[in-house]
PDB file of C-alpha atoms and ligand atoms in Angstrom:
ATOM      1  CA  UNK F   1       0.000   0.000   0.000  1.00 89.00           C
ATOM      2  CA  UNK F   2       1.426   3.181  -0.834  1.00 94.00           C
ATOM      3  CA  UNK F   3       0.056   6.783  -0.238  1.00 96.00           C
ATOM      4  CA  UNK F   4      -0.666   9.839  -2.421  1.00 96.00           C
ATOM      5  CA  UNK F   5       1.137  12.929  -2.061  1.00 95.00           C
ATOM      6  CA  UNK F   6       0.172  16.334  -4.086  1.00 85.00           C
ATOM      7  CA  UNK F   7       1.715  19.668  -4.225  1.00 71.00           C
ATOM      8  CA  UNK F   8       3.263  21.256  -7.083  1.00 65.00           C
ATOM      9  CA  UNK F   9       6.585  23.393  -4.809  1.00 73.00           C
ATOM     10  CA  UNK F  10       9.113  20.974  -3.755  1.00 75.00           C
ATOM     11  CA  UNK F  11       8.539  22.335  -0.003  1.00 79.00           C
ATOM     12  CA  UNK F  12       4.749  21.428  -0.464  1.00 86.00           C
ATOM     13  CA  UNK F  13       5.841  17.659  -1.377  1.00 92.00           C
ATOM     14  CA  UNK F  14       7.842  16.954   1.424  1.00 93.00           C
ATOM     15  CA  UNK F  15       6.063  18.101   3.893  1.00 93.00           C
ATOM     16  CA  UNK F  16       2.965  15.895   2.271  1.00 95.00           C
ATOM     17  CA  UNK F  17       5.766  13.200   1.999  1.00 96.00           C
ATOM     18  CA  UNK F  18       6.822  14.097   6.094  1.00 96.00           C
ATOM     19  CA  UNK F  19       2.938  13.390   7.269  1.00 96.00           C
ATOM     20  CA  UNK F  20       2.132  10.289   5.245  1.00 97.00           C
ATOM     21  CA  UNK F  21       5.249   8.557   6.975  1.00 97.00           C
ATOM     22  CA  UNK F  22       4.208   9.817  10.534  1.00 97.00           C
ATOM     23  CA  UNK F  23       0.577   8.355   9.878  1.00 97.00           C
ATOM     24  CA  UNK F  24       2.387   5.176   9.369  1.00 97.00           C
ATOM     25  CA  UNK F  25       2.968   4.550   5.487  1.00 98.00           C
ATOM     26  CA  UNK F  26       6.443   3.340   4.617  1.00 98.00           C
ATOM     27  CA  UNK F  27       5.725   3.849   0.818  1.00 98.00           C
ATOM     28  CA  UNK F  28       4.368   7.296  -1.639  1.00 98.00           C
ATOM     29  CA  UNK F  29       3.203   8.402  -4.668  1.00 97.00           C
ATOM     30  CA  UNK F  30       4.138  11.578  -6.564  1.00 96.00           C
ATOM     31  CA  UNK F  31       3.294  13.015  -9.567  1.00 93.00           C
ATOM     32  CA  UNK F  32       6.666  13.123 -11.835  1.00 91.00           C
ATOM     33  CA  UNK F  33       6.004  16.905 -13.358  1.00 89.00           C
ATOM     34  CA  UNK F  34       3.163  19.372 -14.344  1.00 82.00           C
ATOM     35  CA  UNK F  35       2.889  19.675 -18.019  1.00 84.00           C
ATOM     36  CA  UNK F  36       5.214  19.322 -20.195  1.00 89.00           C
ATOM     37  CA  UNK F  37       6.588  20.113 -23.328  1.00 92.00           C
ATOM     38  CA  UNK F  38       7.312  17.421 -25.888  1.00 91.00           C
ATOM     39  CA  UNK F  39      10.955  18.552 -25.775  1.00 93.00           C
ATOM     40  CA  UNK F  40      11.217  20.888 -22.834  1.00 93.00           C
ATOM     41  CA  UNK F  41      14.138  22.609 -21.571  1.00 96.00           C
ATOM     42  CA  UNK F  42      16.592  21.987 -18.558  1.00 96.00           C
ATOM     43  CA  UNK F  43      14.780  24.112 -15.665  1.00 96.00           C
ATOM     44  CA  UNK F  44      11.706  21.743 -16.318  1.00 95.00           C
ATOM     45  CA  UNK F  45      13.835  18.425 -15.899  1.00 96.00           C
ATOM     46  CA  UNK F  46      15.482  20.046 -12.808  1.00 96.00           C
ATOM     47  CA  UNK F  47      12.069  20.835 -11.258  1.00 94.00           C
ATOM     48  CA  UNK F  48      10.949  17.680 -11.384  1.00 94.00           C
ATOM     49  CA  UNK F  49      14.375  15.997  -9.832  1.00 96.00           C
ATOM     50  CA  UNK F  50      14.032  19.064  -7.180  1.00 95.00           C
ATOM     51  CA  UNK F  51      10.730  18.241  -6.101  1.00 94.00           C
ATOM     52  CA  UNK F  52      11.695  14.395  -5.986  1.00 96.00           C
ATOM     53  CA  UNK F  53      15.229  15.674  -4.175  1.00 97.00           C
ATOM     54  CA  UNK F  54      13.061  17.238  -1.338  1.00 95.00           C
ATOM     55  CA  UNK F  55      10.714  14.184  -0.906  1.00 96.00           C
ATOM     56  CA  UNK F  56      13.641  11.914  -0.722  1.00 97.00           C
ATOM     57  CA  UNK F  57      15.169  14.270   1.233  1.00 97.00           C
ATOM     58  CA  UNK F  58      12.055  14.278   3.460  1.00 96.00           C
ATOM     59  CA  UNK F  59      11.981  10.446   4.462  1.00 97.00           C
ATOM     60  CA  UNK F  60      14.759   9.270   3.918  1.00 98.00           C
ATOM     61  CA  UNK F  61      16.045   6.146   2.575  1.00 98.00           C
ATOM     62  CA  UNK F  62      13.698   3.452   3.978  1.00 98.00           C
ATOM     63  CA  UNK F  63      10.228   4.877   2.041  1.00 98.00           C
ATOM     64  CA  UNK F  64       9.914   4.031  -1.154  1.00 98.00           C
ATOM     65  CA  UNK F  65       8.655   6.702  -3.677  1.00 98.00           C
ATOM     66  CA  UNK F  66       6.764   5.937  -6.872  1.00 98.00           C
ATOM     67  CA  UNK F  67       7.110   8.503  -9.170  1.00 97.00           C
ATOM     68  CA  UNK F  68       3.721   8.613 -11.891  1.00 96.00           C
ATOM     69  CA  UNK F  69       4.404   9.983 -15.348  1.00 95.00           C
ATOM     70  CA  UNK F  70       0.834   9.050 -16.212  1.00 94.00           C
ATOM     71  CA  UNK F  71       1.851   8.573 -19.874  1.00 92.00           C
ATOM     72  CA  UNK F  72       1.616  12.387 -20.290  1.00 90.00           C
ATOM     73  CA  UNK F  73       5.659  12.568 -21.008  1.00 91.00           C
ATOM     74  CA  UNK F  74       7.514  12.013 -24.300  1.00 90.00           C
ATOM     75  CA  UNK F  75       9.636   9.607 -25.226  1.00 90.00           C
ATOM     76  CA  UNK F  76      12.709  11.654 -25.222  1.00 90.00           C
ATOM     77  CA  UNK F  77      11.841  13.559 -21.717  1.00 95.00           C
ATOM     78  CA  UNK F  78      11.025  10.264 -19.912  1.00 96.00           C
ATOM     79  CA  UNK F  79      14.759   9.478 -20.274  1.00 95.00           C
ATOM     80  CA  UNK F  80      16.045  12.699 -19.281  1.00 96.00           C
ATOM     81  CA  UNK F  81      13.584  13.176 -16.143  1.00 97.00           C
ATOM     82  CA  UNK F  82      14.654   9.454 -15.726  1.00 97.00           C
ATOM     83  CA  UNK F  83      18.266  10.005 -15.861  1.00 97.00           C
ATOM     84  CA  UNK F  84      17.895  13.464 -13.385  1.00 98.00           C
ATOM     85  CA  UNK F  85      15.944  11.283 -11.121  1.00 98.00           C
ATOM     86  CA  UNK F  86      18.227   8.106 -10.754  1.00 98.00           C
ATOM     87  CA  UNK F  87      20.150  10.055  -7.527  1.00 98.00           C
ATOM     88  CA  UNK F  88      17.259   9.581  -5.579  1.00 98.00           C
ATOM     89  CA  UNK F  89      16.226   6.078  -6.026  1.00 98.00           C
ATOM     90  CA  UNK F  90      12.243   6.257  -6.961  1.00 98.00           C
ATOM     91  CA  UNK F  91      10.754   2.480  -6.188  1.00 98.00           C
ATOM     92  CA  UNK F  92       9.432   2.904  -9.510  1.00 98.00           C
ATOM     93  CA  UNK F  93       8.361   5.192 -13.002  1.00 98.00           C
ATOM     94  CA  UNK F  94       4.692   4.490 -13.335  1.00 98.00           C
ATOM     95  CA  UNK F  95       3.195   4.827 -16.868  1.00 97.00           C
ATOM     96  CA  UNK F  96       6.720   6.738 -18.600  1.00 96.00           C
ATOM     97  CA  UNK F  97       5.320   6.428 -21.682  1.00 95.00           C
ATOM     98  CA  UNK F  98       1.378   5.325 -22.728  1.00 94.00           C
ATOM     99  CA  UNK F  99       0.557   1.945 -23.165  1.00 95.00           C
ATOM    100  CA  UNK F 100       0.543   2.126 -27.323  1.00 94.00           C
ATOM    101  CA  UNK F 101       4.362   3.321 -27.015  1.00 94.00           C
ATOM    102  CA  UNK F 102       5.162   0.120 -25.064  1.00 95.00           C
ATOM    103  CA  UNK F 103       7.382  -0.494 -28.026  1.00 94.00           C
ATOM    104  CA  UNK F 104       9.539   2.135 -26.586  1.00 95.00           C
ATOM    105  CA  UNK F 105      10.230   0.702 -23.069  1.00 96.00           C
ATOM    106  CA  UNK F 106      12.976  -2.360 -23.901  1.00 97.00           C
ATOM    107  CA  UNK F 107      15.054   1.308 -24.659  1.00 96.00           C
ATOM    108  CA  UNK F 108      14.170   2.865 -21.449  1.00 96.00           C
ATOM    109  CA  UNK F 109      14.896  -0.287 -19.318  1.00 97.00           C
ATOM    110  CA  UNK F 110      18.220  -0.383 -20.641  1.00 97.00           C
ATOM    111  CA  UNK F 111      19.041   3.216 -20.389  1.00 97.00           C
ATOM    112  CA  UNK F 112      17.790   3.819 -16.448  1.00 97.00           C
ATOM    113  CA  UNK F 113      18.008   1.241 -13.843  1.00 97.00           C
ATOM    114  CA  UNK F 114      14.639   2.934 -11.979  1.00 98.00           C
ATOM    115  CA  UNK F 115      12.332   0.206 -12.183  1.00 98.00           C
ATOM    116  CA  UNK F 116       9.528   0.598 -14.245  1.00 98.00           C
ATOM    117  CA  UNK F 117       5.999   0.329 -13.740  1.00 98.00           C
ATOM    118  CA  UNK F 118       2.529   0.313 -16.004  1.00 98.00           C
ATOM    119  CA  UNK F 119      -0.998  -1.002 -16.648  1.00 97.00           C
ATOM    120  CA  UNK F 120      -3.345   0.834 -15.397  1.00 95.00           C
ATOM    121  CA  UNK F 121      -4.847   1.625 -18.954  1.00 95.00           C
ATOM    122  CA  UNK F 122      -3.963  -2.221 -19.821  1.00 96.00           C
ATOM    123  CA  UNK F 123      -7.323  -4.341 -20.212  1.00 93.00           C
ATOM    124  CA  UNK F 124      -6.865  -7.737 -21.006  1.00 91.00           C
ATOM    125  CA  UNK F 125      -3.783 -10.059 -21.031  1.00 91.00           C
ATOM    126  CA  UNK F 126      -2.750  -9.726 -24.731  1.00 93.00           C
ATOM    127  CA  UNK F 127      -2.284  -6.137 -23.668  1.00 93.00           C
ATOM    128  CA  UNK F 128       0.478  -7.465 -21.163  1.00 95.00           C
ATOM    129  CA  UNK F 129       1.894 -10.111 -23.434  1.00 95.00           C
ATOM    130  CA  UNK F 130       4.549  -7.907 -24.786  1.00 93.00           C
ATOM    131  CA  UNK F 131       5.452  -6.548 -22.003  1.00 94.00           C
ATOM    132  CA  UNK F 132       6.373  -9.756 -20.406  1.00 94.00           C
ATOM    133  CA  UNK F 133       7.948 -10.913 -23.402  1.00 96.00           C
ATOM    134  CA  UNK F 134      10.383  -7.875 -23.559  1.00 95.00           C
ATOM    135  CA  UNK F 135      10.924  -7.932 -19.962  1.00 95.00           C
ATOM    136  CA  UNK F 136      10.745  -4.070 -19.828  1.00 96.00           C
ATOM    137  CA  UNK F 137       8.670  -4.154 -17.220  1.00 97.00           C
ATOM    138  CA  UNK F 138       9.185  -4.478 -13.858  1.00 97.00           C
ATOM    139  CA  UNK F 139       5.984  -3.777 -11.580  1.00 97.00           C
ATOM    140  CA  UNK F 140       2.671  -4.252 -13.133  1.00 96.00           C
ATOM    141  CA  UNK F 141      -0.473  -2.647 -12.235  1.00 95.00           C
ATOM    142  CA  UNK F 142      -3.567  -3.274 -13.489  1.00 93.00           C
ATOM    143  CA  UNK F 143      -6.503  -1.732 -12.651  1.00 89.00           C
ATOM    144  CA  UNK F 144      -9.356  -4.401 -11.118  1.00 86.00           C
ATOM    145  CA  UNK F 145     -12.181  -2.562 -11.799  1.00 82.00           C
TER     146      UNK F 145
HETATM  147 MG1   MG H   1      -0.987   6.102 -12.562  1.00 93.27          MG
END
C-alpha cells in the first residue's frame, strides 16, 4: 500500500511526503512533473528531480517513492527526467510512456536502472503479453475494476 502525495513546490511535497510517513505509510506516490513540453528545456527536468530531491530528502532512505508519469511525457523527456531522477532512487516510473508506445520501453529499461511500472490503462492479457515478453517491465499494475 502506498500513499498519495500532491503539491506542485518541492517544499509542499515533502512536507505531504513528512505526514504520510508519521501516519504510518512506509511507501508514496508523486506526480513526476506538471505539463510538459514534448521537448522541454533543462529548468523543467530540474524541477521535477528538485521536487523528488526534497521528498527523498524528506523520508529518507527506507520509504519508497513511486514517481507517476501518467503517460503524459515524451519519449525523449522520460529518459532525461529518468536520468535526473536516478540520484534519488524512486521504487518505480509508473506509466513513462502510454501503453501504445510500449514499443519504446525495452530502450528505457536499458538506459535507467529505476524500475519501471505500467498497466493501469492495460485491459486484457494480450495487452500485457509484450510486455512480459520484452521484460521491460518491472511492476505491473492493473486496474481491477
Ligand atoms: Mg498512474
Amino acid at each position: 500500500v502506498y500513499q498519495w502525495i500532491g503539491g506542485d513546490e518541492p517544499s509542499d511535497v515533502a512536507s505531504a511526503a513528512r505526514e504520510q510517513v508519521d501516519a504510518g505509510f512506509t511507501a508514496l506516490k508523486m506526480n513526476a512533473t506538471p505539463e510538459i513540453e514534448r521537448v522541454d528545456n533543462p529548468a523543467t527536468v530540474e524541477a521535477a528531480a528538485t521536487r523528488l530531491r526534497e521528498v527523498r530528502e524528506a523520508v529518507g532512505p527506507e520509504v519508497d517513492i513511486g514517481v507517476d508519469f501518467h503517460g503524459r511525457v515524451t519519449k525523449p523527456m522520460v529518459k532525461r527526467l529518468a536520468s535526473a531522477m536516478e540520484p534519488y532512487e524512486p521504487m518505480f516510473i509508473e506509466e513513462p510512456v502510454l501503453p501504445e508506445h510500449n514499443d519504446a520501453l525495452p530502450a528505457l529499461a536499458a538506459h535507467t536502472d529505476i524500475p519501471i511500472a505500467t498497466g493501469e490503462r492495460m485491459y486484457s492479457r494480450w495487452d500485457y503479453k509484450e510486455v512480459f515478453e520484452d521484460g521491460a517491465v518491472d511492476v505491473i499494475q492493473p486496474d481491477l475494476s
